[in-house]
PDB file of C-alpha atoms and ligand atoms in Angstrom:
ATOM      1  CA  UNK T 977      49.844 159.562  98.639  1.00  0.00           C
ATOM      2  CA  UNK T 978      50.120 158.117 102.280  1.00  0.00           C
ATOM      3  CA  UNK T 979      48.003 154.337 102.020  1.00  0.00           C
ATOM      4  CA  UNK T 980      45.286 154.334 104.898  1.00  0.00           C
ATOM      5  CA  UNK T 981      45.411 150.756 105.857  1.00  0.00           C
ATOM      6  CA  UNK T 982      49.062 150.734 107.423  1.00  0.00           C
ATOM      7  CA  UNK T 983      48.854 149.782 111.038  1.00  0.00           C
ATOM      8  CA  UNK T 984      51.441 149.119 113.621  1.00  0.00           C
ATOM      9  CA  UNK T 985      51.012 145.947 116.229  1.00  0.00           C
ATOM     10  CA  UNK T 986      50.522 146.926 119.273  1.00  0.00           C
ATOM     11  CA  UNK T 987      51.822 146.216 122.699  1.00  0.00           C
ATOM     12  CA  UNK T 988      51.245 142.266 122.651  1.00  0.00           C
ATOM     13  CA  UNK T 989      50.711 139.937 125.784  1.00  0.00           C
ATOM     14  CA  UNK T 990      50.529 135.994 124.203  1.00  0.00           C
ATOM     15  CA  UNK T 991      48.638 133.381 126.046  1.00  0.00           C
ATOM     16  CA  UNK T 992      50.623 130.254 126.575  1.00  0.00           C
ATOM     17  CA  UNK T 993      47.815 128.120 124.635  1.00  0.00           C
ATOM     18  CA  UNK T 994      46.973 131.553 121.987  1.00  0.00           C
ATOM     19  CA  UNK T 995      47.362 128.645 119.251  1.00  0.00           C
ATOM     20  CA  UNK T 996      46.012 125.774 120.635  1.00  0.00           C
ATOM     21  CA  UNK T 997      44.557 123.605 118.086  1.00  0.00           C
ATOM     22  CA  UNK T 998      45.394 125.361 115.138  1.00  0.00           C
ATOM     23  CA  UNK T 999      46.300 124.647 111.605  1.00  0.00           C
ATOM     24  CA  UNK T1000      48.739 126.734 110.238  1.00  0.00           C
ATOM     25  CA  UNK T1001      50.418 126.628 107.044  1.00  0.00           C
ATOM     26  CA  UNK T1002      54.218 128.495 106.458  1.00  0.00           C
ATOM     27  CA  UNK T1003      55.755 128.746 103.300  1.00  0.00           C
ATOM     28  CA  UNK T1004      59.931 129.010 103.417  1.00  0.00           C
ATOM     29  CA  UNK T1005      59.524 127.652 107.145  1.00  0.00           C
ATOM     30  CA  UNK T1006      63.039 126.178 106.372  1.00  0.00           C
ATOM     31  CA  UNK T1007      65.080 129.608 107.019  1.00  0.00           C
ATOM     32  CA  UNK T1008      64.971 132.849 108.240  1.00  0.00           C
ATOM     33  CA  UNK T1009      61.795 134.886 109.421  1.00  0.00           C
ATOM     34  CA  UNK T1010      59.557 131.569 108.314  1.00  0.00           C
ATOM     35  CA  UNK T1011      61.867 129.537 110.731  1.00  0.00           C
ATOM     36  CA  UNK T1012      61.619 131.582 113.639  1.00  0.00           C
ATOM     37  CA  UNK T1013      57.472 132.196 113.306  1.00  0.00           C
ATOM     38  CA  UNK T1014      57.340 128.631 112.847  1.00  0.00           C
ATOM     39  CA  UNK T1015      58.971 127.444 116.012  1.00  0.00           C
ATOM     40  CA  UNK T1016      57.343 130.366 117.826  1.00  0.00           C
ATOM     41  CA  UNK T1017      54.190 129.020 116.321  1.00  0.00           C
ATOM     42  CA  UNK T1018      54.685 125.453 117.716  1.00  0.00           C
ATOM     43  CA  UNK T1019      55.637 127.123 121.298  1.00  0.00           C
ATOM     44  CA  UNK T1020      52.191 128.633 121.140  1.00  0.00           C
ATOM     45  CA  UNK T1021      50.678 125.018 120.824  1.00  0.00           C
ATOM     46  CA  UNK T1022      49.833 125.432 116.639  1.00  0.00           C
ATOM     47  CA  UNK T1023      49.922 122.136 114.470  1.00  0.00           C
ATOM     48  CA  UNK T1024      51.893 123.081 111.811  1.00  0.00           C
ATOM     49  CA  UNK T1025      52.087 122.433 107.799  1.00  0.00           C
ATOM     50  CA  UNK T1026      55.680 123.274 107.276  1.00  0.00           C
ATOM     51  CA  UNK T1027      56.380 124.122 103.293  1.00  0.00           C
ATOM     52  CA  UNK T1028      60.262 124.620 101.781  1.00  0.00           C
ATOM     53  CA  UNK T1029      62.017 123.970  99.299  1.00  0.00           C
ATOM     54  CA  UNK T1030      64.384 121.088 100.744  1.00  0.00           C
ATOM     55  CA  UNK T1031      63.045 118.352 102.424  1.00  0.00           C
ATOM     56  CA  UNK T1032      66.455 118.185 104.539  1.00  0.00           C
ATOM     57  CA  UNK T1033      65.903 121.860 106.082  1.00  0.00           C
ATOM     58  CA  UNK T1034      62.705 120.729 107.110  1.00  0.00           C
ATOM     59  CA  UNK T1035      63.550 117.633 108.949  1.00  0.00           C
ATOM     60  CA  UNK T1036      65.700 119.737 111.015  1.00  0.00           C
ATOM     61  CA  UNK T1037      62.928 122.075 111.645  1.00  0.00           C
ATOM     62  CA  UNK T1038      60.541 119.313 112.958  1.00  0.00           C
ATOM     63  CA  UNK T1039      62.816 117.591 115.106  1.00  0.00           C
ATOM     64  CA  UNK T1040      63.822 121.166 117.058  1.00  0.00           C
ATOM     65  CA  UNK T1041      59.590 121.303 116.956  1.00  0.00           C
ATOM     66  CA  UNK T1042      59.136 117.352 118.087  1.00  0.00           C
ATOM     67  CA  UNK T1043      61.720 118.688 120.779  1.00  0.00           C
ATOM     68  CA  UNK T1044      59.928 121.009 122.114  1.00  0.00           C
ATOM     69  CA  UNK T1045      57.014 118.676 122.963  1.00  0.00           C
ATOM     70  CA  UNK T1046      54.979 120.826 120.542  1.00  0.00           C
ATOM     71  CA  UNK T1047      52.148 118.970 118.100  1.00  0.00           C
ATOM     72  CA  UNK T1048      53.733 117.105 115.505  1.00  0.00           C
ATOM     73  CA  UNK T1049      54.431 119.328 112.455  1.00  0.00           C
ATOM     74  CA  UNK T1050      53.733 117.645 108.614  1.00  0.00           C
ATOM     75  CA  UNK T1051      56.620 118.438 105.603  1.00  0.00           C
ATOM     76  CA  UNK T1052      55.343 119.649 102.829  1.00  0.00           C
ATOM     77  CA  UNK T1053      58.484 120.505 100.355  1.00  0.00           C
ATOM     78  CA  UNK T1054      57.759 122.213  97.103  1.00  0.00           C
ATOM     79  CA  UNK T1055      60.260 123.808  94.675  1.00  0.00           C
ATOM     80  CA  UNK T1056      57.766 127.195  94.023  1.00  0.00           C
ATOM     81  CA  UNK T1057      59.676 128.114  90.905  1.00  0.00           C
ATOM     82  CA  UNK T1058      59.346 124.559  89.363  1.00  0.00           C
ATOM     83  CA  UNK T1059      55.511 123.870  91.159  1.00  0.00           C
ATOM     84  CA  UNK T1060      52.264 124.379  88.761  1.00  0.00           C
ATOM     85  CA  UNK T1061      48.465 124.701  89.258  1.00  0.00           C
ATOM     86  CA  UNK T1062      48.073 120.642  90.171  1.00  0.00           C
ATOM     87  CA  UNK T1063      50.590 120.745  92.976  1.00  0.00           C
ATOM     88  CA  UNK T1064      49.256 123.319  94.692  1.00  0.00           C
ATOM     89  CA  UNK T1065      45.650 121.431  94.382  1.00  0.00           C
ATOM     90  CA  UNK T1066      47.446 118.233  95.645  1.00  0.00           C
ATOM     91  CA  UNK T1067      48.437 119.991  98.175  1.00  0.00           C
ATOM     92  CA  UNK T1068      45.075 121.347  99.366  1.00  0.00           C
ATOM     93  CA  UNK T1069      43.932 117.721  98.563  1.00  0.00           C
ATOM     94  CA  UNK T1070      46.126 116.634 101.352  1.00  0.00           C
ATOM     95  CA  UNK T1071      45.379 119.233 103.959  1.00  0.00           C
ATOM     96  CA  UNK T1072      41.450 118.577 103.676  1.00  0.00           C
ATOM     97  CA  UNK T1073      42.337 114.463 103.759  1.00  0.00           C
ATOM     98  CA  UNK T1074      44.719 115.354 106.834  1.00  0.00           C
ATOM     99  CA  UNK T1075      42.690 118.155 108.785  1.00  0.00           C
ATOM    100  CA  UNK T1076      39.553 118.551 107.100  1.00  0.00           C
ATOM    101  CA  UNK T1077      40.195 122.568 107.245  1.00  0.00           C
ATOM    102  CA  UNK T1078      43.097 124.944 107.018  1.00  0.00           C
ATOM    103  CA  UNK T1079      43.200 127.969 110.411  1.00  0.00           C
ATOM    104  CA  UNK T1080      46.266 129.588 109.320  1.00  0.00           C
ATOM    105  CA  UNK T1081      48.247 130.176 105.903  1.00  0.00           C
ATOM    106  CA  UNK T1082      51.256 132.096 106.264  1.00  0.00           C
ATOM    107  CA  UNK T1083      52.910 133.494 102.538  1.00  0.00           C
ATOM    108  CA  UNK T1084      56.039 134.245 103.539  1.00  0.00           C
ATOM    109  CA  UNK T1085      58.219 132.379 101.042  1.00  0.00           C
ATOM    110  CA  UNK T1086      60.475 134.988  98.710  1.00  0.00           C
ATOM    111  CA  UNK T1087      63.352 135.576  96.542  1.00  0.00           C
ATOM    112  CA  UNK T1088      65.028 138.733  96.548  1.00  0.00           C
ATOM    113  CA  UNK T1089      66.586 138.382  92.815  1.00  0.00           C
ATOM    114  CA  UNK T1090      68.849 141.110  91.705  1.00  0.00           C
ATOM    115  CA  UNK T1091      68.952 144.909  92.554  1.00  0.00           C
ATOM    116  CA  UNK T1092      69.635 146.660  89.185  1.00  0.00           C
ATOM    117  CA  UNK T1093      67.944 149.050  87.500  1.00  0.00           C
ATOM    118  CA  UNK T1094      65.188 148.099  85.007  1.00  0.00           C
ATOM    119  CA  UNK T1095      66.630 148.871  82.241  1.00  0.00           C
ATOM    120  CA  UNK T1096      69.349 145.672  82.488  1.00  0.00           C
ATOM    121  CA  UNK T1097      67.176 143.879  84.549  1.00  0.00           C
ATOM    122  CA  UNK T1098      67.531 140.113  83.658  1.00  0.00           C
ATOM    123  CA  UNK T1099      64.279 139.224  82.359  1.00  0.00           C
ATOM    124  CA  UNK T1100      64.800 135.422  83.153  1.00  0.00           C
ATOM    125  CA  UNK T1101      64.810 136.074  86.737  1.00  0.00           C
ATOM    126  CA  UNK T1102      62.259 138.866  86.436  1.00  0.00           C
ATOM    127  CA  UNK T1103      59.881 135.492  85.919  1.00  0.00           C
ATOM    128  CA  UNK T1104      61.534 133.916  88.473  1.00  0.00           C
ATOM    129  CA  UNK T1105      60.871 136.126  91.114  1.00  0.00           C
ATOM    130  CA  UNK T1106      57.166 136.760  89.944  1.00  0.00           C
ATOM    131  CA  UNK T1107      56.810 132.835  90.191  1.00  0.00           C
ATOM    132  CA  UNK T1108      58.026 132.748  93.359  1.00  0.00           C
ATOM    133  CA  UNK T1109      57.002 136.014  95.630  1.00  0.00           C
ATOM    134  CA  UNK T1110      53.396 136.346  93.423  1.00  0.00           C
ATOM    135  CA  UNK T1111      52.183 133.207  90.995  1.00  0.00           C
ATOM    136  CA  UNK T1112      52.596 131.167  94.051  1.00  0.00           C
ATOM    137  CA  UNK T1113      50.954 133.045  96.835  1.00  0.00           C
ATOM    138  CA  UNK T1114      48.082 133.163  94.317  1.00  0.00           C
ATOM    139  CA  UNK T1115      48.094 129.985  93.339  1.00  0.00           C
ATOM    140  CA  UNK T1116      48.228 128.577  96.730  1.00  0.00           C
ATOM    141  CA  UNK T1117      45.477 130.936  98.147  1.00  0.00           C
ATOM    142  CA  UNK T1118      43.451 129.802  95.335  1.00  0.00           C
ATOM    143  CA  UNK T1119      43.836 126.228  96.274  1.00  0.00           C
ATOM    144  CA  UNK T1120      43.152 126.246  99.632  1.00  0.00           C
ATOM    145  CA  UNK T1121      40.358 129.304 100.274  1.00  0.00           C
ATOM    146  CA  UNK T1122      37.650 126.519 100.182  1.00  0.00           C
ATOM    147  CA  UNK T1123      40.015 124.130 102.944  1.00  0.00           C
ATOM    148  CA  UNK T1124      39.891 127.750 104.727  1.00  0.00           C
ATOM    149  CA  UNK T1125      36.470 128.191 104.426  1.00  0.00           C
ATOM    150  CA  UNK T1126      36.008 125.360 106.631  1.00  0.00           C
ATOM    151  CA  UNK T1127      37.699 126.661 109.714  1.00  0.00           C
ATOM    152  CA  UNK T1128      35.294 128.858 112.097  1.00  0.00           C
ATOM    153  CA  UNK T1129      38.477 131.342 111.939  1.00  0.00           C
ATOM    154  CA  UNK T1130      40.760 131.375 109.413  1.00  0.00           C
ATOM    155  CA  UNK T1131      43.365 133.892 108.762  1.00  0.00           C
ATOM    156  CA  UNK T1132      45.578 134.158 105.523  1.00  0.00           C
ATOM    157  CA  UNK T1133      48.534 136.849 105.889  1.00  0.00           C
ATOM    158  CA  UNK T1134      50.737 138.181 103.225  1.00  0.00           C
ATOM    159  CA  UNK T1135      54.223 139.129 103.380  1.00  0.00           C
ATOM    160  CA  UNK T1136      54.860 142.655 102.225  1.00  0.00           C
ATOM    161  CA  UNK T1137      58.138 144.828 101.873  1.00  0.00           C
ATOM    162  CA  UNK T1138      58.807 148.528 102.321  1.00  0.00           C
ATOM    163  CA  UNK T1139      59.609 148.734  98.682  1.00  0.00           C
ATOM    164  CA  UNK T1140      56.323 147.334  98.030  1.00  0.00           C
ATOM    165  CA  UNK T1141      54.402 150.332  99.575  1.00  0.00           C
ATOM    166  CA  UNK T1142      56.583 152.851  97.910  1.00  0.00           C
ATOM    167  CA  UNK T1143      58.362 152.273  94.662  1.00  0.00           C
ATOM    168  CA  UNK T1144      62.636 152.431  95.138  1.00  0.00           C
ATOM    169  CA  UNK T1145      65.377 152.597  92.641  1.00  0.00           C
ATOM    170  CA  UNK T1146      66.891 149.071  91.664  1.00  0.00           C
ATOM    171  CA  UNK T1147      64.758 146.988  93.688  1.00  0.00           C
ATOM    172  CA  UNK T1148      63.288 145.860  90.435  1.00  0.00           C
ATOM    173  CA  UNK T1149      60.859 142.880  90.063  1.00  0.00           C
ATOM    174  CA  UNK T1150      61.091 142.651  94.233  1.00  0.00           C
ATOM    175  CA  UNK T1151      59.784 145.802  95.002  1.00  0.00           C
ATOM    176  CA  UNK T1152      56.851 145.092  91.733  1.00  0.00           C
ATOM    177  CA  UNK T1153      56.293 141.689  93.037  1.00  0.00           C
ATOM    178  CA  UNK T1154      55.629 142.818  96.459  1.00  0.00           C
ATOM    179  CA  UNK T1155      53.465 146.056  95.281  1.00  0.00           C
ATOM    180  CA  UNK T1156      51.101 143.062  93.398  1.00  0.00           C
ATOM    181  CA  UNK T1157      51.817 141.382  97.122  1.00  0.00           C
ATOM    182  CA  UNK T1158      49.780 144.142  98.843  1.00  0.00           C
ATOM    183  CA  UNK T1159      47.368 144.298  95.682  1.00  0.00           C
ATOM    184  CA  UNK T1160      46.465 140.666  96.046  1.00  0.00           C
ATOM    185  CA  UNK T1161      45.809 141.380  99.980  1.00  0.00           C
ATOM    186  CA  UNK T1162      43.882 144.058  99.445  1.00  0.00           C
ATOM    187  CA  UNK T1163      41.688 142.667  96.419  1.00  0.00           C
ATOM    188  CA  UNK T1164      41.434 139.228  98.466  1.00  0.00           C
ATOM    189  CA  UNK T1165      40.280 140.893 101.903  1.00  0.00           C
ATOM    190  CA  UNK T1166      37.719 143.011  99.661  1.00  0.00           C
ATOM    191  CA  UNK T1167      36.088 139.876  98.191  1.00  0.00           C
ATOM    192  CA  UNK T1168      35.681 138.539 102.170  1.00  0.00           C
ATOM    193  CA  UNK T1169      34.442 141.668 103.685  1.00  0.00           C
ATOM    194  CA  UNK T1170      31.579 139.739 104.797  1.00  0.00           C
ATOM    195  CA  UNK T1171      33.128 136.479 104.871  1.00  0.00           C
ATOM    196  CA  UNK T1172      32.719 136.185 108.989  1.00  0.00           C
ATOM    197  CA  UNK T1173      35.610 133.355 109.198  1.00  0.00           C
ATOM    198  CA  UNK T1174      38.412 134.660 106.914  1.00  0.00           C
ATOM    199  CA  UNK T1175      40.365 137.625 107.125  1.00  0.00           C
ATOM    200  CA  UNK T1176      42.815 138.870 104.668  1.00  0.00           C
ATOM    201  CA  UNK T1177      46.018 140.607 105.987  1.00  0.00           C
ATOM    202  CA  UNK T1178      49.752 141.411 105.093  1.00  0.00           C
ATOM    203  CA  UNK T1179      52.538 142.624 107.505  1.00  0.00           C
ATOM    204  CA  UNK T1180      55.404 144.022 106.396  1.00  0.00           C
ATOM    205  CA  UNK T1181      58.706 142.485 108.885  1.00  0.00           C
ATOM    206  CA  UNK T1182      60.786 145.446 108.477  1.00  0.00           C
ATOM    207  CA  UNK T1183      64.680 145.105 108.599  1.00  0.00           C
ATOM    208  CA  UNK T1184      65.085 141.886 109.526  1.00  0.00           C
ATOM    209  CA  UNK T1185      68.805 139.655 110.144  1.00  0.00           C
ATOM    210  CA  UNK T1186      68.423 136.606 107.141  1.00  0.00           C
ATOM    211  CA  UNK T1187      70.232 135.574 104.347  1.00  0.00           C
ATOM    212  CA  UNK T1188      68.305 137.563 102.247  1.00  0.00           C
ATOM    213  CA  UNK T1189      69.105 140.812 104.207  1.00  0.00           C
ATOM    214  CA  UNK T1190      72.776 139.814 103.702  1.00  0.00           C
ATOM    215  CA  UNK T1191      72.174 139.712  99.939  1.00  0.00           C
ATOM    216  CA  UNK T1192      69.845 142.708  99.825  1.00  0.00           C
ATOM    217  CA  UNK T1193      73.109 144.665 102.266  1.00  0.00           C
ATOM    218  CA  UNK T1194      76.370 142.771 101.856  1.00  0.00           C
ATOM    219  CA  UNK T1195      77.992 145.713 103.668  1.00  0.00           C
ATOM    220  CA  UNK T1196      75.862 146.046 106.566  1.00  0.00           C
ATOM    221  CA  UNK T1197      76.910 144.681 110.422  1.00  0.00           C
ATOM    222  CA  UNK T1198      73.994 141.866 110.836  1.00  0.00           C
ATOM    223  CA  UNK T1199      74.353 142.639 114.170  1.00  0.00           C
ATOM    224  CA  UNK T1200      72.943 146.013 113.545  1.00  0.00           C
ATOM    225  CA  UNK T1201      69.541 144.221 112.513  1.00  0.00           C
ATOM    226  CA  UNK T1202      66.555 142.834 114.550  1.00  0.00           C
ATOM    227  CA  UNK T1203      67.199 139.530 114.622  1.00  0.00           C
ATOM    228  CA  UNK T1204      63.561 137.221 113.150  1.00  0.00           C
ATOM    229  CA  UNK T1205      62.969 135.927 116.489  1.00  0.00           C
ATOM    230  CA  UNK T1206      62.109 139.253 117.998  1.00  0.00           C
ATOM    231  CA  UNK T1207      59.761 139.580 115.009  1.00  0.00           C
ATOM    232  CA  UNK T1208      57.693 136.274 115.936  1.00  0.00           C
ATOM    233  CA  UNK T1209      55.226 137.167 118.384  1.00  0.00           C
ATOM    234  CA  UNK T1210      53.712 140.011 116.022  1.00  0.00           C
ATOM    235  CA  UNK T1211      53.030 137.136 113.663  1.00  0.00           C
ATOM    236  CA  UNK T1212      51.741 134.629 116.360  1.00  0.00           C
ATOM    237  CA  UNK T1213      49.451 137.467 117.529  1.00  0.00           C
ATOM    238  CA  UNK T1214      47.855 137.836 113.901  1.00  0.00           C
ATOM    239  CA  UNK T1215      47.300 134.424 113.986  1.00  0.00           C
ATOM    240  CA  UNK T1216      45.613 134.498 117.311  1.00  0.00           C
ATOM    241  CA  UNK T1217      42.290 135.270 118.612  1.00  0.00           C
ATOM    242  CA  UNK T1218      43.164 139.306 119.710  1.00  0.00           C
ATOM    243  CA  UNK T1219      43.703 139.685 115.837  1.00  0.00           C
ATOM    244  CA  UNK T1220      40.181 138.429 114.759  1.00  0.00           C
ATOM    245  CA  UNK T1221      38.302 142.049 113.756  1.00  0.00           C
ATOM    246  CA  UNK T1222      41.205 142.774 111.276  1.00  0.00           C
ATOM    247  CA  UNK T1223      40.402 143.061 107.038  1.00  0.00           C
ATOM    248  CA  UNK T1224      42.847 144.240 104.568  1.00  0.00           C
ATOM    249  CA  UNK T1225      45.493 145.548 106.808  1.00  0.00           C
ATOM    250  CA  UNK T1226      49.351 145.897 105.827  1.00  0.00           C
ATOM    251  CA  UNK T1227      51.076 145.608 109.245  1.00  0.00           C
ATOM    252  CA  UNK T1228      54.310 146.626 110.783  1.00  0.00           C
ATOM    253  CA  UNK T1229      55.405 144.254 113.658  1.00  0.00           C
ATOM    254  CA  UNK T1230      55.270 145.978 117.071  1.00  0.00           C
TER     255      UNK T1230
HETATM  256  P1  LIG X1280      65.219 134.004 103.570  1.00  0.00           P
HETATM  257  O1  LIG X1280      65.976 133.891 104.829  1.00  0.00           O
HETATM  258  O2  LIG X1280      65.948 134.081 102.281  1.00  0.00           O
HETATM  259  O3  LIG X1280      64.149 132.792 103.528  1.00  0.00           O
HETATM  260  C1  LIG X1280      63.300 132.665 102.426  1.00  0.00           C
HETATM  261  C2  LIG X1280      62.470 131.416 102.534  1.00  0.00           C
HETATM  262  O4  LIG X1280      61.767 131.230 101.275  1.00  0.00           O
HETATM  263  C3  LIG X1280      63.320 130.147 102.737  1.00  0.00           C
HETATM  264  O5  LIG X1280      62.619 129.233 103.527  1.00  0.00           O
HETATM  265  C4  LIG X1280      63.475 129.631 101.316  1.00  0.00           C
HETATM  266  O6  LIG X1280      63.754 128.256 101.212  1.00  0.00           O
HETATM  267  C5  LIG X1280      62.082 129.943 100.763  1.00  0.00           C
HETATM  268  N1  LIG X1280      62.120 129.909  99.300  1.00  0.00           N
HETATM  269  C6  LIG X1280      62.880 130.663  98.483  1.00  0.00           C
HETATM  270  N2  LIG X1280      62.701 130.284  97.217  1.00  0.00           N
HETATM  271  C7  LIG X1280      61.823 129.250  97.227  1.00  0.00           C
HETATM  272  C8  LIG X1280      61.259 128.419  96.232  1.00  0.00           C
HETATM  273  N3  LIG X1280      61.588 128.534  94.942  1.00  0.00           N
HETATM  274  N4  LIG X1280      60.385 127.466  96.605  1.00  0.00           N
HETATM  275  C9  LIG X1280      60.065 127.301  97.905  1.00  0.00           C
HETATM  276  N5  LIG X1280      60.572 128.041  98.904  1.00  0.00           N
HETATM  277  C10 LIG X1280      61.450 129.005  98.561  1.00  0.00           C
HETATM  278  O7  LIG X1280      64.273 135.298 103.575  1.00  0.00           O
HETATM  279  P2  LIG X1280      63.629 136.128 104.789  1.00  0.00           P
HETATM  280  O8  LIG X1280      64.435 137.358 104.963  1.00  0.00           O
HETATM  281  O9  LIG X1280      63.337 135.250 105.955  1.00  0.00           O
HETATM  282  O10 LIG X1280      62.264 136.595 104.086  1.00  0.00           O
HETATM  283  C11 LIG X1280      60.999 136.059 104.420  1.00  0.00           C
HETATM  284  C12 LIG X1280      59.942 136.974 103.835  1.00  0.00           C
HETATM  285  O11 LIG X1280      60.061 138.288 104.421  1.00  0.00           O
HETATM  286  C13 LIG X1280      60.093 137.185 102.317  1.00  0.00           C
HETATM  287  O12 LIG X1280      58.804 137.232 101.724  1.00  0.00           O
HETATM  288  C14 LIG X1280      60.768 138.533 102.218  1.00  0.00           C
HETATM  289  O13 LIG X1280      60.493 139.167 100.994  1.00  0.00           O
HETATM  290  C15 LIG X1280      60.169 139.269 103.409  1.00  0.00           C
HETATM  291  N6  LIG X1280      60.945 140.407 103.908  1.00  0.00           N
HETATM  292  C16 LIG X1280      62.156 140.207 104.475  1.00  0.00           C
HETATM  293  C17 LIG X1280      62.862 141.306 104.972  1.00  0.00           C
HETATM  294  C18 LIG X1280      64.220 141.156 105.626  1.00  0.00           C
HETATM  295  O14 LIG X1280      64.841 142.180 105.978  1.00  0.00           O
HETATM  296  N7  LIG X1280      64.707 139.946 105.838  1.00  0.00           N
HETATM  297  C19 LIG X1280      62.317 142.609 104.873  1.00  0.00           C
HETATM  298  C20 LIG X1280      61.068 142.773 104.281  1.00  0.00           C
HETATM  299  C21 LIG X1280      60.386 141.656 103.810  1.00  0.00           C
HETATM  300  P3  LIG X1280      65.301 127.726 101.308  1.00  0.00           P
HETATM  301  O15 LIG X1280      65.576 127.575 102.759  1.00  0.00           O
HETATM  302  O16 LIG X1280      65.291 126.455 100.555  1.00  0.00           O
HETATM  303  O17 LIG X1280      66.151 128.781 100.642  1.00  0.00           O
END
């Protein structure tokens, strides 16, 4: 059955400013998609929370965002596999001492794991990828909702997959982890349906040229892919005022 809440972005025009003043929170801003909606991010004036895995990938990131005379971006580097209930609280802890509310928290962090069928799946890093691309998304969201709750507009947005829309041999505990992805959207935007300031949304990038594309394809030409850059202003857009009226959506970038 076709699922009624896909929508594509459409044509987008960004303001300069369209993030002014903003607090935004990426997960895996250290590589990839996360790296190139970051920096597009801090072009469009946002005061980022920039979360990895390796505190050395990050310091690269904020000096390239110090660079670009954007708002000083904080580091906030947390192994997700290895992270449990009280780090993610600290965390929020820290945001609300820092900011006193959160705008913007992108999930975007992942792990591809293995393509193989289920039946040899390795069941170690079936929990691995479930800690990473699901336990922590929820345990994150659960932290900070109240540090969200104190924005006037707050958006959260998911990162979904194709094979998390429609079930595909061998993607294994990827393509469940990013079905329960969408599931956790969907539930989430249905508790705030009322909730004026805090919407709920996923987007799905598509084909995109990152390491994990490479790993996913080790045969294809990159070069053949859209590189993440070209994907960033469909994420800056969610974040931005022209996205406000949107609940429980699963996009696909313009
Ligand atoms: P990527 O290049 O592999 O980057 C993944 C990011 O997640 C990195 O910043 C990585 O940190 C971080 N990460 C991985 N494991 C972590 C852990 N245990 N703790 C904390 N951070 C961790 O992947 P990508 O292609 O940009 O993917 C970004 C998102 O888009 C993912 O949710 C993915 O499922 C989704 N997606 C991608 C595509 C595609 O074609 N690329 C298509 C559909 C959906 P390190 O830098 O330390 O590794």
């Amino acid at each position: 059955m076709e699922k009624q809440n896909l929508k594509t972005i459409p044509d987008i025009d960004l303001a300069p400013d369209c993030l002014a003043g903003k607090v935004i929170l990426v997960t895996g801003a250290s590589a990839g998609i996360g790296r190139a909606v970051a920096l597009e991010m801090a072009r469009h004036g946002a005061q980022l929370i920039l979360h990895g895995r390796k505190v050395d990938k990050l310091e690269v990131l904020y000096d390239e965002i110090e660079a670009l005379g954007a708002p000083r971006p904080s580091i906030c580097p947390l192994d997700m596999e290895a992270a449990v209930t009280e780090d993610y609280d600290a965390l929020a802890d820290s945001i609300l001492q820092e900011f006193g509310r959160l705008d913007g928290l992108l999930h975007n962090a992942g792990i591809l794991g293995d393509k193989s069928p289920i039946e040899h799946y390795d069941p170690v890093l079936w929990q691995r990828v479930m800690l990473v691309n699901v336990n922590a998304p929820f345990l994150l969201t659960r932290a900070l909702l109240p540090v969200l709750k104190k924005s006037e507009d707050a958006r959260i947005l998911f990162t979904s997959s194709g094979v998390g829309r429609t079930g595909r041999a061998y993607w294994g505990a990827y393509a469940v982890s990013k079905f329960a992805t969408e599931g956790l959207m969907e539930t989430l935007a249905d508790e705030h349906e009322n909730t004026a300031n805090l919407t709920v949304n996923a987007i799905n990038p598509g084909a995109t040229r990152t390491a994990m594309r490479a790993k996913a394809y080790p045969g294809e030409d990159p070069q053949t892919v859209k590189t993440p850059e070209s994907l960033a202003p469909s994420y800056v857009w969610l974040f931005s005022e022209a996205a406000r009226d949107f609940q429980g959506i699963s996009f696909d970038p313009a």
